[in-house]
Amino acid sequence: MAKVISKIESKITAGKIERGVEKLKNSSVDELKKQLEKIDREELRKKISELDTAKIKEMKINVGDIKKKLTPEDLEKIKKLAGKDSNLVFQKIDELS
């Protein structure tokens, strides 16, 4: 039963990532900033810090495939949205790929 739950959670997470990439591509920085205002940035930092290659592999997420979908413009949006946390975000992206 635990394996089934884990697979479901992995599919949900993969779906969220796909929707996030699409939202990043199709939304302006201002629109995305408004949506991020509703999120606890400390909680987001914590979740980013918890990610490691084993967890990503366990969740069956292919970081390389995600990175291929991101254009330089998308990365610039991420940098603007992350603000003072951009170093943490990009360090984690490099670490996971």
XYZ file of C-alpha atoms in Angstrom:
97
model
C 0.000 0.000 0.000
C 2.864 2.364 0.773
C 4.238 1.875 -2.758
C 0.879 2.797 -4.260
C 0.674 5.957 -2.149
C 4.243 6.845 -3.084
C 3.466 6.424 -6.798
C 0.364 8.581 -6.472
C 2.324 11.290 -4.659
C 5.013 11.145 -7.347
C 2.450 11.570 -10.124
C 0.826 14.469 -8.286
C 4.197 16.161 -7.814
C 5.160 15.589 -11.453
C 1.838 17.103 -12.506
C 2.410 20.124 -10.296
C 5.848 20.615 -11.796
C 4.441 20.413 -15.325
C 1.722 22.941 -14.470
C 4.332 25.169 -12.846
C 6.536 25.126 -15.943
C 3.546 25.929 -18.155
C 2.463 28.725 -15.818
C 6.014 30.103 -15.854
C 6.029 30.106 -19.654
C 2.548 31.595 -20.077
C 2.399 34.186 -17.293
C 4.079 37.511 -16.737
C 6.434 38.095 -13.836
C 3.847 40.400 -12.233
C 1.116 37.744 -12.422
C 3.435 35.156 -10.924
C 4.536 37.531 -8.153
C 0.903 38.017 -7.132
C 0.446 34.265 -6.882
C 3.668 33.839 -4.911
C 2.589 36.464 -2.380
C 0.110 33.879 -1.079
C 2.893 31.390 -0.353
C 4.953 31.352 2.830
C 8.470 32.013 1.500
C 10.091 30.426 4.546
C 8.144 27.222 3.943
C 9.156 27.341 0.274
C 12.840 27.779 1.237
C 12.524 24.805 3.574
C 11.024 22.605 0.847
C 13.739 23.611 -1.610
C 16.434 22.830 0.950
C 14.931 19.387 1.630
C 15.211 18.324 -2.000
C 18.095 16.063 -2.858
C 18.938 13.760 -5.732
C 17.670 10.675 -3.869
C 14.287 12.280 -3.217
C 14.037 13.464 -6.828
C 14.918 9.974 -8.065
C 12.410 8.416 -5.658
C 9.744 10.748 -7.025
C 10.765 9.735 -10.570
C 11.277 13.350 -11.625
C 13.670 13.901 -14.511
C 15.328 17.247 -13.802
C 17.105 17.128 -17.153
C 13.775 16.984 -18.998
C 12.470 19.917 -16.979
C 15.612 21.961 -17.630
C 15.289 21.274 -21.383
C 11.852 22.899 -21.326
C 13.160 26.083 -19.707
C 14.402 28.847 -21.961
C 16.841 31.577 -20.878
C 13.789 33.864 -20.574
C 12.144 31.374 -18.202
C 15.298 31.239 -16.092
C 15.350 35.035 -15.955
C 11.736 34.988 -14.716
C 12.709 32.491 -12.019
C 15.594 34.742 -10.993
C 13.293 37.759 -10.708
C 10.654 35.805 -8.802
C 13.155 34.262 -6.399
C 14.642 37.663 -5.576
C 17.065 37.353 -2.680
C 16.644 33.556 -2.792
C 17.776 33.246 -6.410
C 21.210 31.911 -5.414
C 19.556 29.171 -3.335
C 17.193 28.259 -6.160
C 19.849 28.099 -8.880
C 22.304 26.300 -6.602
C 19.652 23.656 -5.936
C 18.849 23.343 -9.662
C 22.540 22.772 -10.423
C 22.885 20.363 -7.516
C 19.945 18.246 -8.682
C 20.952 17.988 -12.329
